[in-house]
mmCIF file of C-alpha atoms and ligand atoms in Angstrom:
data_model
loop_
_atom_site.group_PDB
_atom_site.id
_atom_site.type_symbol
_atom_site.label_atom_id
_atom_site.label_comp_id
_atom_site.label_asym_id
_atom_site.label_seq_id
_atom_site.Cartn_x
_atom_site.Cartn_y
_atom_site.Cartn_z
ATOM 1 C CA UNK A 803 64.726 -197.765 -147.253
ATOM 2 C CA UNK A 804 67.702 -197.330 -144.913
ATOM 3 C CA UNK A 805 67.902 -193.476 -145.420
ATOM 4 C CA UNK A 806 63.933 -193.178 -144.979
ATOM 5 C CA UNK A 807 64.815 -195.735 -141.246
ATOM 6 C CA UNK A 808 67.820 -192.923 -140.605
ATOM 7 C CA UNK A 809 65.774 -190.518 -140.751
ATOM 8 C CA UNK A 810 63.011 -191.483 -138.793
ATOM 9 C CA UNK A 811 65.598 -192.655 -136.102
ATOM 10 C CA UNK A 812 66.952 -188.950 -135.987
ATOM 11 C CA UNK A 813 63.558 -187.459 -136.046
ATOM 12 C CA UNK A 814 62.523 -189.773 -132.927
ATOM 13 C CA UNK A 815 66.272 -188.873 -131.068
ATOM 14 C CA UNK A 816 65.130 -185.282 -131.946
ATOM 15 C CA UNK A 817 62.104 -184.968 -130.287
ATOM 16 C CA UNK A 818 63.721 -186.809 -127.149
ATOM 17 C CA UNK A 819 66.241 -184.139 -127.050
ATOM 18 C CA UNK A 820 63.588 -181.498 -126.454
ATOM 19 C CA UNK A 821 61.545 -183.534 -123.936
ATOM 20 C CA UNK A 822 64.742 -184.134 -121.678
ATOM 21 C CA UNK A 823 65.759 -180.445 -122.256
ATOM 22 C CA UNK A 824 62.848 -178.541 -121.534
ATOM 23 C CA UNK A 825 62.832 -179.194 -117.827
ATOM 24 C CA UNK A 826 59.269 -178.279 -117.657
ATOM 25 C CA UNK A 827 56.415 -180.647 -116.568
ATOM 26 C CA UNK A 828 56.483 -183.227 -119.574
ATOM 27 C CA UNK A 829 53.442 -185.140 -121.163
ATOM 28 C CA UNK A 830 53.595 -188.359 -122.229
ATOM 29 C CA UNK A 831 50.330 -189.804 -123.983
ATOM 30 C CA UNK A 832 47.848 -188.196 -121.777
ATOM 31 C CA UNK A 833 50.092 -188.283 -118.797
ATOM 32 C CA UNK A 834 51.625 -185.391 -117.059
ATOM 33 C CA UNK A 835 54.415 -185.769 -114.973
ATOM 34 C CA UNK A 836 55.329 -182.960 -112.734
ATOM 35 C CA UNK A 837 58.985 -182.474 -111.123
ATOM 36 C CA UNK A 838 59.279 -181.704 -107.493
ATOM 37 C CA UNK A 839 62.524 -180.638 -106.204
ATOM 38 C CA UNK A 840 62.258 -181.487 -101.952
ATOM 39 C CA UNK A 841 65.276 -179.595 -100.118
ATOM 40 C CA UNK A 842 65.255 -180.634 -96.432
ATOM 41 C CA UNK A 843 67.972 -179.124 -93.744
ATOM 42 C CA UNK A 844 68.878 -182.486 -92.414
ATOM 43 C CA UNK A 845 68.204 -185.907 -92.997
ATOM 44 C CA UNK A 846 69.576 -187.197 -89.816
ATOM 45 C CA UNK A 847 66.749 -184.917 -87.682
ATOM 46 C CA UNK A 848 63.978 -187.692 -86.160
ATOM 47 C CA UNK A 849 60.721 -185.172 -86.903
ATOM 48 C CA UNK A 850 62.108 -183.900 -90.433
ATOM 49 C CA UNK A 851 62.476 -187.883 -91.395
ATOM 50 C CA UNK A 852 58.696 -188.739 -90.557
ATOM 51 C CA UNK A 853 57.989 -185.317 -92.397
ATOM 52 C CA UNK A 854 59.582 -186.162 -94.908
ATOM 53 C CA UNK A 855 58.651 -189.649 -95.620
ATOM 54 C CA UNK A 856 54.716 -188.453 -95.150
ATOM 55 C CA UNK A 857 55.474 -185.637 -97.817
ATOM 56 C CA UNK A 858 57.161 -188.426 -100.169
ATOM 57 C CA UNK A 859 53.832 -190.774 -99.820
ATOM 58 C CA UNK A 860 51.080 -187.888 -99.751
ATOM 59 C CA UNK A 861 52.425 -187.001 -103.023
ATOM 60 C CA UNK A 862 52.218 -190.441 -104.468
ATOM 61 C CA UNK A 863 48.855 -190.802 -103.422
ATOM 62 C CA UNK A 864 47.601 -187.683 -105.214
ATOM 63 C CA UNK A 865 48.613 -189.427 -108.253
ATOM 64 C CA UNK A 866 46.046 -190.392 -110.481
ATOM 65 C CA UNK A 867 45.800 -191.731 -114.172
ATOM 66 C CA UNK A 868 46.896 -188.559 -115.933
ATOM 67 C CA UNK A 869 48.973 -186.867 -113.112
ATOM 68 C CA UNK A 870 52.114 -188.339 -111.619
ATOM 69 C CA UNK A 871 54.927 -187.089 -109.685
ATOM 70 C CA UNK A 872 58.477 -187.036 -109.810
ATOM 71 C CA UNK A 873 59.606 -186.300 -106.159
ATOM 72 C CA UNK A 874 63.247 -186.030 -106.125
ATOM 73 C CA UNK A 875 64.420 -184.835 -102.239
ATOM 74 C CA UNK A 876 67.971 -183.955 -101.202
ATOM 75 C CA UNK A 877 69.472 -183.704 -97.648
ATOM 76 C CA UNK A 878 71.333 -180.532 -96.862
ATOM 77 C CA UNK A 879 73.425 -181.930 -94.396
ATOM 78 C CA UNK A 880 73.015 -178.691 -91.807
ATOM 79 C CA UNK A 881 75.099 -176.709 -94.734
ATOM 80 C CA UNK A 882 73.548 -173.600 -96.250
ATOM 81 C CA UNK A 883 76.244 -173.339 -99.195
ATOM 82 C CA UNK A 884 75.290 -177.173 -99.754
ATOM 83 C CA UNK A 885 71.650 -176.323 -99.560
ATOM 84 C CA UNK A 886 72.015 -173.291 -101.839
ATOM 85 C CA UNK A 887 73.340 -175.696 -104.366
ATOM 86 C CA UNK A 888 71.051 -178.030 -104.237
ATOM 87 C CA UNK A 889 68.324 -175.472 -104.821
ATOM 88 C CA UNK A 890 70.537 -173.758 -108.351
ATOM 89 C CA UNK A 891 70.503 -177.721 -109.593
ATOM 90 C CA UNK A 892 66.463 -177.660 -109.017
ATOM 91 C CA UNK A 893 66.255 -174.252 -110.992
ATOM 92 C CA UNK A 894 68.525 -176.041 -114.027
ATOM 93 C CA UNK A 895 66.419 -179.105 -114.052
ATOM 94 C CA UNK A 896 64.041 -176.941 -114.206
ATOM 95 C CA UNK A 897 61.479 -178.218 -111.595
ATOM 96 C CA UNK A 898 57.758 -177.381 -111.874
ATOM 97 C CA UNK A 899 58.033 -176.244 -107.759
ATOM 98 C CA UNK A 900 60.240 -176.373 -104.986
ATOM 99 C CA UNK A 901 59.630 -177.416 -101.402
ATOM 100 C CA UNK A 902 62.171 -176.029 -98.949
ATOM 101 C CA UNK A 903 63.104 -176.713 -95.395
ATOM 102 C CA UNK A 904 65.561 -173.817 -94.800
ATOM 103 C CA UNK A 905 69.137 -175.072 -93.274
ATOM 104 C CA UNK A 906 69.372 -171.372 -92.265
ATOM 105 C CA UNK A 907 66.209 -168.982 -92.105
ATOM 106 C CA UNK A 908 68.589 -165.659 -92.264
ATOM 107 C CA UNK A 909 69.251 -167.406 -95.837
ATOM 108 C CA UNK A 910 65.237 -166.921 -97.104
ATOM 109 C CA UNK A 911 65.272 -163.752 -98.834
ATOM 110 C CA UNK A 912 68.492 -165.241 -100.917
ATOM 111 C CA UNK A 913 66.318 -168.142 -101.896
ATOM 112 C CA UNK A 914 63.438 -166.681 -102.214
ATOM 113 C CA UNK A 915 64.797 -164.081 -104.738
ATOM 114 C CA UNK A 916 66.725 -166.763 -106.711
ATOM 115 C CA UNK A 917 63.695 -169.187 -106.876
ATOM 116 C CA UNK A 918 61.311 -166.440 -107.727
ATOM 117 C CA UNK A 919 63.184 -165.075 -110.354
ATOM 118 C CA UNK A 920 63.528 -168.850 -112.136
ATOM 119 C CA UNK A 921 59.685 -168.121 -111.916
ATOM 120 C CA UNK A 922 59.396 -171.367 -109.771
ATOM 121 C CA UNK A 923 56.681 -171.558 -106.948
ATOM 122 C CA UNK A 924 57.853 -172.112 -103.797
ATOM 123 C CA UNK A 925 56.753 -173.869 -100.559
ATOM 124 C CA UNK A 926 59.063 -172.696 -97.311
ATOM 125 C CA UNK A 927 58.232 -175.274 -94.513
ATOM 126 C CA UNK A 928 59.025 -176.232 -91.392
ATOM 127 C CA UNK A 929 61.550 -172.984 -90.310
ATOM 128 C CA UNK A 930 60.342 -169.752 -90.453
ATOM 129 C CA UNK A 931 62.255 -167.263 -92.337
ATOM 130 C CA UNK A 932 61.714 -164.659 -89.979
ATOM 131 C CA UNK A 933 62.533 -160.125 -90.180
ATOM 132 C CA UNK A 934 65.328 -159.765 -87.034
ATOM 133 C CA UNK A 935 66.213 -156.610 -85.170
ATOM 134 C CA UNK A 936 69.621 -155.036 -85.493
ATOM 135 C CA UNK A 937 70.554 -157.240 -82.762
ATOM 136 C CA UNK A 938 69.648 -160.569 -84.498
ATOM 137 C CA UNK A 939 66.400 -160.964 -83.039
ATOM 138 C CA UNK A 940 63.057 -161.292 -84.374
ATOM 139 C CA UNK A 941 60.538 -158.755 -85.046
ATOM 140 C CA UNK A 942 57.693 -160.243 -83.337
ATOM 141 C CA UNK A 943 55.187 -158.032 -85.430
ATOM 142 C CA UNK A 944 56.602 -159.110 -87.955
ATOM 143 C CA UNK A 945 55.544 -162.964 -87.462
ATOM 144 C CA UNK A 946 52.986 -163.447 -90.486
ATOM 145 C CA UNK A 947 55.032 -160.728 -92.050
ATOM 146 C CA UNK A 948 58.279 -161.451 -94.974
ATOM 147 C CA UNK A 949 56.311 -163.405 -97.114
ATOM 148 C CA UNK A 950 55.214 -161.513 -100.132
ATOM 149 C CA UNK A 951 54.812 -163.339 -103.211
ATOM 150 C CA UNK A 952 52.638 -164.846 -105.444
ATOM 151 C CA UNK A 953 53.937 -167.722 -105.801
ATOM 152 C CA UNK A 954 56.120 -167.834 -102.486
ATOM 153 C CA UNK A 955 54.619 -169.213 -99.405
ATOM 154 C CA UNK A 956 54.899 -170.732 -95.805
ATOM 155 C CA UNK A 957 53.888 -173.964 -93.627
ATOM 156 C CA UNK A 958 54.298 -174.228 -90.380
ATOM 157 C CA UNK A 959 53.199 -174.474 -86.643
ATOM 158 C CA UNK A 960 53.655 -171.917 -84.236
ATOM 159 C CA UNK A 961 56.475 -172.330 -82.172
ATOM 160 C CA UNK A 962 54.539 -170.182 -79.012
ATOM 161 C CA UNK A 963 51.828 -172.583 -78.964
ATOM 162 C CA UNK A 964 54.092 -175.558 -78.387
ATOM 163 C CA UNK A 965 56.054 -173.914 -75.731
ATOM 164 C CA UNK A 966 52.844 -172.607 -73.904
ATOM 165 C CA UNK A 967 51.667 -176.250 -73.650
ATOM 166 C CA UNK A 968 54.638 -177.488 -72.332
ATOM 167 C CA UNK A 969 54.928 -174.992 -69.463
ATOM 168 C CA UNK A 970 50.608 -175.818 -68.875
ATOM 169 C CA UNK A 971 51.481 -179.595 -68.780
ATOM 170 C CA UNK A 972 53.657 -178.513 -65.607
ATOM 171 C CA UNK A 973 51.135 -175.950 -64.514
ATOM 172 C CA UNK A 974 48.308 -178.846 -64.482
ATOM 173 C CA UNK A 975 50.312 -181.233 -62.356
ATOM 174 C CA UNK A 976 49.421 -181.440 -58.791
ATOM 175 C CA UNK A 977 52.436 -179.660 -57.774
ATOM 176 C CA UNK A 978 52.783 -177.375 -61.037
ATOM 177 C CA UNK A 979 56.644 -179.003 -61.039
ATOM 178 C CA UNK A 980 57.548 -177.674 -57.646
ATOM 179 C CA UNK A 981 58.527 -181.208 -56.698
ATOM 180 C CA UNK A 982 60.828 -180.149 -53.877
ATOM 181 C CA UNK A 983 58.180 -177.899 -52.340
ATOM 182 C CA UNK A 984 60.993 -174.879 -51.930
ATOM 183 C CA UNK A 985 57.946 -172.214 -53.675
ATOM 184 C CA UNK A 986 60.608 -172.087 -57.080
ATOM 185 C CA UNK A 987 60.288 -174.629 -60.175
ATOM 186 C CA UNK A 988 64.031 -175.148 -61.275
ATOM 187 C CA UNK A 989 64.540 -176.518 -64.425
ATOM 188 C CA UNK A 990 67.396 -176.979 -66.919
ATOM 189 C CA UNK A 991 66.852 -176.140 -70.874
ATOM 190 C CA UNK A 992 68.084 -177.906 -73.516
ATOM 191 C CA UNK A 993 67.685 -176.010 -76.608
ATOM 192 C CA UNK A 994 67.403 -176.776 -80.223
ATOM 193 C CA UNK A 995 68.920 -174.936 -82.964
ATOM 194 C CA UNK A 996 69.503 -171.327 -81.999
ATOM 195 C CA UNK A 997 68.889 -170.358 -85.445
ATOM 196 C CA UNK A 998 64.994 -171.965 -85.784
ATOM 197 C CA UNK A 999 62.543 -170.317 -83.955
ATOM 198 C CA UNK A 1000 61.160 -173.157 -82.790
ATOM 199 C CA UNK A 1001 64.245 -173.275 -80.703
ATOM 200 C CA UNK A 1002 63.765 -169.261 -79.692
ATOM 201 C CA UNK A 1003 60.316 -169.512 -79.009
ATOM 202 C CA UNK A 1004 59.922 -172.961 -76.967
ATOM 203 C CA UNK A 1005 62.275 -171.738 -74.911
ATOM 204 C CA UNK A 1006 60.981 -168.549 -74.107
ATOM 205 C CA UNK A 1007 57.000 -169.352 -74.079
ATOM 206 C CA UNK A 1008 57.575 -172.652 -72.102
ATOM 207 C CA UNK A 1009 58.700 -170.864 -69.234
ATOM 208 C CA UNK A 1010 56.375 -167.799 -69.716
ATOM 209 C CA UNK A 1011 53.471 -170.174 -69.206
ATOM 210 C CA UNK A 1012 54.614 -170.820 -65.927
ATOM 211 C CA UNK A 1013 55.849 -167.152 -65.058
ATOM 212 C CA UNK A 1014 52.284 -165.631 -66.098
ATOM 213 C CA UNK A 1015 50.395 -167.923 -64.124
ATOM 214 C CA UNK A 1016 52.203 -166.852 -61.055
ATOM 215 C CA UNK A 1017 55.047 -169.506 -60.612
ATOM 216 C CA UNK A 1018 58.394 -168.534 -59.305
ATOM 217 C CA UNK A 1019 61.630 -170.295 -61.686
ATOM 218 C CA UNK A 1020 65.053 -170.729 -61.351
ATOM 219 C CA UNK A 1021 66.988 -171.685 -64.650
ATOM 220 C CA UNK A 1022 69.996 -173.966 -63.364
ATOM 221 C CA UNK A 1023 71.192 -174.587 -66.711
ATOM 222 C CA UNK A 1024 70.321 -174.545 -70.044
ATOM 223 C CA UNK A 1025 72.453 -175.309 -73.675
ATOM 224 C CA UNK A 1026 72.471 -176.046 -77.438
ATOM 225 C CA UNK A 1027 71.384 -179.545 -78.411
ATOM 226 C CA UNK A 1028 70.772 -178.857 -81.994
ATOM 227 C CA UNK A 1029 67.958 -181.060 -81.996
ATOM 228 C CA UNK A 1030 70.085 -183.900 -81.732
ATOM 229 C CA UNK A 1031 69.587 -186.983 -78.707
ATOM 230 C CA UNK A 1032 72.907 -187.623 -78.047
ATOM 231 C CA UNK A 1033 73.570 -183.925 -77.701
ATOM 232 C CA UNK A 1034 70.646 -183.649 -75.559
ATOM 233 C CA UNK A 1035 72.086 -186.568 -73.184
ATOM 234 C CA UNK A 1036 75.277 -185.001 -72.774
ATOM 235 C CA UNK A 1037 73.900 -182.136 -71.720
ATOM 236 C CA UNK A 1038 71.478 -183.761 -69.230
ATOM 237 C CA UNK A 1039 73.883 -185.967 -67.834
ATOM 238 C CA UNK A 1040 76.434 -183.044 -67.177
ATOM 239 C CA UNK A 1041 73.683 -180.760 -65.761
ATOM 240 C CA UNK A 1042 72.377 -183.687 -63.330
ATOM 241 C CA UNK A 1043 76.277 -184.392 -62.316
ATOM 242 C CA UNK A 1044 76.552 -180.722 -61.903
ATOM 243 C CA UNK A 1045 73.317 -179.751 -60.123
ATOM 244 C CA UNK A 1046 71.951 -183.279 -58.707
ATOM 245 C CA UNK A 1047 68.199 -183.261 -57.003
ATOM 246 C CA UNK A 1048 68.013 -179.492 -57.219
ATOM 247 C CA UNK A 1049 66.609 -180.214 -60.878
ATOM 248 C CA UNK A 1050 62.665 -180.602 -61.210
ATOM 249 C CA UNK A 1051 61.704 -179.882 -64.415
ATOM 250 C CA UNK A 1052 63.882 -180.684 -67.600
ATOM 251 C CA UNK A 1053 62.362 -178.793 -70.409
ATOM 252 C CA UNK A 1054 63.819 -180.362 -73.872
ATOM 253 C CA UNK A 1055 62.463 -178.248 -77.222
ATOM 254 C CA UNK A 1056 62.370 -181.592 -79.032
ATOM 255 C CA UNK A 1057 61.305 -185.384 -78.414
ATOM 256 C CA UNK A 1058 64.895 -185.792 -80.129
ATOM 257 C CA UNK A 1059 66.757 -184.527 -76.726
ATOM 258 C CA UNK A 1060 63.978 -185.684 -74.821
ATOM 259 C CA UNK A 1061 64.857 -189.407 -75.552
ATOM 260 C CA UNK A 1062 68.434 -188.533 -74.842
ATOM 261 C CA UNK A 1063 67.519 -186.678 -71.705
ATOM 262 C CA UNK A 1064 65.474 -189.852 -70.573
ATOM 263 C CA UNK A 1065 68.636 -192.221 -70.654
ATOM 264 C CA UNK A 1066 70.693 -189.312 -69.286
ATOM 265 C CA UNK A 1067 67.814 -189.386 -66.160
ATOM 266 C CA UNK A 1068 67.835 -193.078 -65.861
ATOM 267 C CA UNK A 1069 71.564 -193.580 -65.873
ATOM 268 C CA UNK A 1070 71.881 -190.721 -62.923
ATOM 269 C CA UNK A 1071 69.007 -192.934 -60.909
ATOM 270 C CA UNK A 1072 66.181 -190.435 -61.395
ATOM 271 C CA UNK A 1073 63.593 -191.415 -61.738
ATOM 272 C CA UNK A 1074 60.450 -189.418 -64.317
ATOM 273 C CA UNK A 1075 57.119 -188.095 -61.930
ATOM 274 C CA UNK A 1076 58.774 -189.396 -58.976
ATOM 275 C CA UNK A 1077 61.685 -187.079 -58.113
ATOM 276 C CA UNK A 1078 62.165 -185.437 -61.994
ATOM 277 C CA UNK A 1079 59.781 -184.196 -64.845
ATOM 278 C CA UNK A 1080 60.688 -184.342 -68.423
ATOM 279 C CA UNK A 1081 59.049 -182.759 -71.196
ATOM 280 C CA UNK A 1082 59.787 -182.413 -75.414
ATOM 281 C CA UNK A 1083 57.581 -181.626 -78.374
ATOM 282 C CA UNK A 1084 56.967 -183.298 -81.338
ATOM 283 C CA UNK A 1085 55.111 -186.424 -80.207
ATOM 284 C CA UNK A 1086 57.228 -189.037 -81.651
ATOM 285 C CA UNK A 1087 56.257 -192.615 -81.342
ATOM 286 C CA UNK A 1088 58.758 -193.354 -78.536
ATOM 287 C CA UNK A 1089 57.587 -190.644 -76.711
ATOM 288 C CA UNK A 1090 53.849 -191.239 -76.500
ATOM 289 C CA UNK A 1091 54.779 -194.616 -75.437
ATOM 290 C CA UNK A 1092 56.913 -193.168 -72.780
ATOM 291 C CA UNK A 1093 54.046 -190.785 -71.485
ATOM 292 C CA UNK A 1094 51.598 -194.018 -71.516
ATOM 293 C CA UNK A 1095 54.165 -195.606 -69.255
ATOM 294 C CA UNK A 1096 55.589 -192.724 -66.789
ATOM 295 C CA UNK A 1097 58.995 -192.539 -68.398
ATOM 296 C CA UNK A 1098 58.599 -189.292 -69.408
ATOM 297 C CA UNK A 1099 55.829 -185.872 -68.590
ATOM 298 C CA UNK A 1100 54.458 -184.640 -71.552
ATOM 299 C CA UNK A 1101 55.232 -183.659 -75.083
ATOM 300 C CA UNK A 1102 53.311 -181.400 -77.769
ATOM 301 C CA UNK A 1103 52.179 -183.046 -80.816
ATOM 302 C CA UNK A 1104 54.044 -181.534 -83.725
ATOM 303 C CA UNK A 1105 51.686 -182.586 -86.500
ATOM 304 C CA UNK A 1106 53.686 -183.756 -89.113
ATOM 305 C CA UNK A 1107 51.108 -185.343 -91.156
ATOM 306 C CA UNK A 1108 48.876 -182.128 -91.379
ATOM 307 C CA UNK A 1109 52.129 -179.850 -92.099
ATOM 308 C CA UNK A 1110 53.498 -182.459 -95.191
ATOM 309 C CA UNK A 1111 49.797 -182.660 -96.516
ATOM 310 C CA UNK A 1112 48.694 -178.831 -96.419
ATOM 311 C CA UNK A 1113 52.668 -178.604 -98.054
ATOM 312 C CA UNK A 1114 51.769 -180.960 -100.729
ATOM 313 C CA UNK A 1115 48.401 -179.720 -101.438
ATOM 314 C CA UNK A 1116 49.431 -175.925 -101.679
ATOM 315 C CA UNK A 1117 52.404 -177.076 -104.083
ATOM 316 C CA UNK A 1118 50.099 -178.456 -106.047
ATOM 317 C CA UNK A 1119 47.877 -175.260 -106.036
ATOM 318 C CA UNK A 1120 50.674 -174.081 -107.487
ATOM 319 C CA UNK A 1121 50.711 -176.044 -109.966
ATOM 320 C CA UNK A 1122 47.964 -175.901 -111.393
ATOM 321 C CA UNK A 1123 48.681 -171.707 -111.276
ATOM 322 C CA UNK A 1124 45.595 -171.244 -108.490
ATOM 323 C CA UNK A 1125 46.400 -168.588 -106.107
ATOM 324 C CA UNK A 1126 47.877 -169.035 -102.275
ATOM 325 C CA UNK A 1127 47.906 -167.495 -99.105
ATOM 326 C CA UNK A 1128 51.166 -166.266 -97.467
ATOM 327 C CA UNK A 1129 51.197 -168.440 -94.487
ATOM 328 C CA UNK A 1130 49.512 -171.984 -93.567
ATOM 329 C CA UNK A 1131 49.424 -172.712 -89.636
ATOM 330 C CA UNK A 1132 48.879 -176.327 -88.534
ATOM 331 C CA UNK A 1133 47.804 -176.770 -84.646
ATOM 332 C CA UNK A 1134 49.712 -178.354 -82.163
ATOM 333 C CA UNK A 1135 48.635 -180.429 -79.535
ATOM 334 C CA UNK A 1136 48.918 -181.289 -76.192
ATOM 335 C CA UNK A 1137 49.938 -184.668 -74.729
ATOM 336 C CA UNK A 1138 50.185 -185.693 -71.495
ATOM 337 C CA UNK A 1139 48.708 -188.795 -69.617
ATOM 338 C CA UNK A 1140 45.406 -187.986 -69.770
ATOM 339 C CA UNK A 1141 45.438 -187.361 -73.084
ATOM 340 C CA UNK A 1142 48.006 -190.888 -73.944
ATOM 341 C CA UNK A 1143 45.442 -192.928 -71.468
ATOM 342 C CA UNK A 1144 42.330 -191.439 -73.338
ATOM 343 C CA UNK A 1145 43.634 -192.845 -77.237
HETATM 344 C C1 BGC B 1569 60.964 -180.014 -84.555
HETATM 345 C C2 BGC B 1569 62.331 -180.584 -84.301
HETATM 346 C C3 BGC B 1569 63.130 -180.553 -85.575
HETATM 347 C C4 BGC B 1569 63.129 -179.153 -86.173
HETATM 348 C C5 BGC B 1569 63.851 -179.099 -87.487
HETATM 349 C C6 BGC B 1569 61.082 -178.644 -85.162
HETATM 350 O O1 BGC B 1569 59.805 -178.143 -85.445
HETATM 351 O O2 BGC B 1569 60.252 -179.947 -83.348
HETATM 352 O O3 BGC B 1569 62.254 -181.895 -83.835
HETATM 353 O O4 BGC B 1569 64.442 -180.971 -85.291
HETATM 354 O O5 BGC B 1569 61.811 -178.719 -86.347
HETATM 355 O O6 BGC B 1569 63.843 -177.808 -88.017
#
């Protein structure tokens, strides 16, 4: 009896053995439980947090008798050689598809290779790996153009979009942010992370939109902010010490410096739509709530919730082997007052 009990115990340690090992999706019964390895650049970013947490519950709520998900997400911590790591652990687990928020875009092709040869799908989101010029910068043609795989793909927003609204949410106020009535908008800049587009191209189209509808500018000052509020309040605050009432419009290319902007404004005894205009993207909570009550111009909505869904529901495309476009675009929107006042 106790050698026909041994044996049964082995056989049952066995067959545990190979379930843990094979990495792959693994049935239980008539469940199947599929891993998800989530890499995100930074977990201390305000926008990649709600993205993140809408990703983590979007995928919970696809799950269904049969089908569950095992969402493990790690935080890169702005490190590309951390990032990279986490990604080789996801290919040992051997996760059934990746969903990666690039620390560093000029890293893709790396990951991409790496991933694709692990024959893992992959879902690039929120920074978009982009071809660059021998000078480092990107090949505009080549926008919808370094993604080709099967099983690779992108989801995003386009970064022009967001910075054309900003500069029209000047352009529609009564004195399209001349506020000093000297025939010139100036404006400061504070950029996000060089490296993201986002950054590139908010800064460039914001100020286009202005330039192509005939408005005269004068940049007084513009620096890196890395996304980050306290980084974007330094940088206000030192720009308003430095260039006082001759700033009009201060043109953040997130809500993140935005909010630090604001308390930079307040603390120099500016005050928003009176003497000063103050725009970010994203849409974050704080921010529509500042638009509702003056504190602050106009943001663009940076939909978070349609970017995390389409993310999840192509990764799960994937999954079930269907086939996938290259590239997934999600709309921004404008918000100003009107648009606060009119919710
Ligand atoms: C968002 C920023 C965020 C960045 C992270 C951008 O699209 O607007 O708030 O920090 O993505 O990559």
């Amino acid at each position: 009896m106790k050698k026909i009990l041994a044996l049964i115990m082995s056989a049952i340690m066995m067959l545990s053995l190979v379930a843990c090992g094979s990495g792959d999706s693994s049935t239980d019964g008539d469940v199947k439980t599929y891993k998800v390895g989530v890499a995100i650049y930074e977990f201390n970013d305000n926008f990649m947090t709600l993205y993140r947490e809408e990703l983590e519950n979007y995928f919970a709520s696809k799950e269904t008798d049969t089908v569950k998900y095992d969402v493990q997400i790690v935080d890169g911590k702005t490190d590309m050689a951390e990032q990279t790591n986490q990604i080789r652990n996801f290919i040992t687990q051997g996760v059934d598809v990746i969903i990666c928020n690039l620390v560093q875009t000029s890293s893709a092709d790396t990951i991409i290779d790496e991933v694709a040869e692990a024959g893992i799908p992959l879902v690039l989101v929120n920074r978009e790996p982009l071809a660059y010029d021998a000078e480092g910068n990107p090949i505009d043609e080549a926008y919808e153009g370094i993604i080709d795989n099967d099983k690779v793909c992108y989801v995003g927003a386009d970064a022009r979009q967001s910075g054309t609204y900003q500069g029209e949410i000047v352009l529609s106020l009564a004195d399209n942010g001349d506020l000093n009535g000297d025939g010139k908008v100036s404006y400061i800049m504070a950029i996000g992370d060089p490296e993201n587009i986002d950054a590139q191209y908010r800064t460039e189209y914001s100020i286009k939109a202005l330039t192509d509808a005939g408005v005269k500018v004068e940049k007084l000052a513009e620096d890196i902010c890395n996304w980050q509020q306290t980084e974007g309040e330094e940088f206000v605050s030192s720009a308003l010490a430095a260039h006082g009432d001759k700033i009009e419009v201060v043109f953040c290319n997130n809500d993140g410096m935005a909010l630090g902007a604001a308390a930079a404004i307040q603390k120099a005894g500016r005050t928003v739509g009176k003497d000063i205009y103050l725009l970010g993207v994203d849409a974050l909570t704080e921010c529509i709530e500042m638009i509702g009550n003056g504190e602050m111009t106009g943001t663009v909505l940076n939909d978070h919730i349609g970017q995390s869904h389409t993310a999840v529901d192509v990764a799960i495309k994937l999954l079930a082997g269907e086939e996938i476009g290259d590239y997934y675009w999600v709309d921004y929107v404008k918000v100003d007052k009107d648009y606060v006042d009119a919710q």
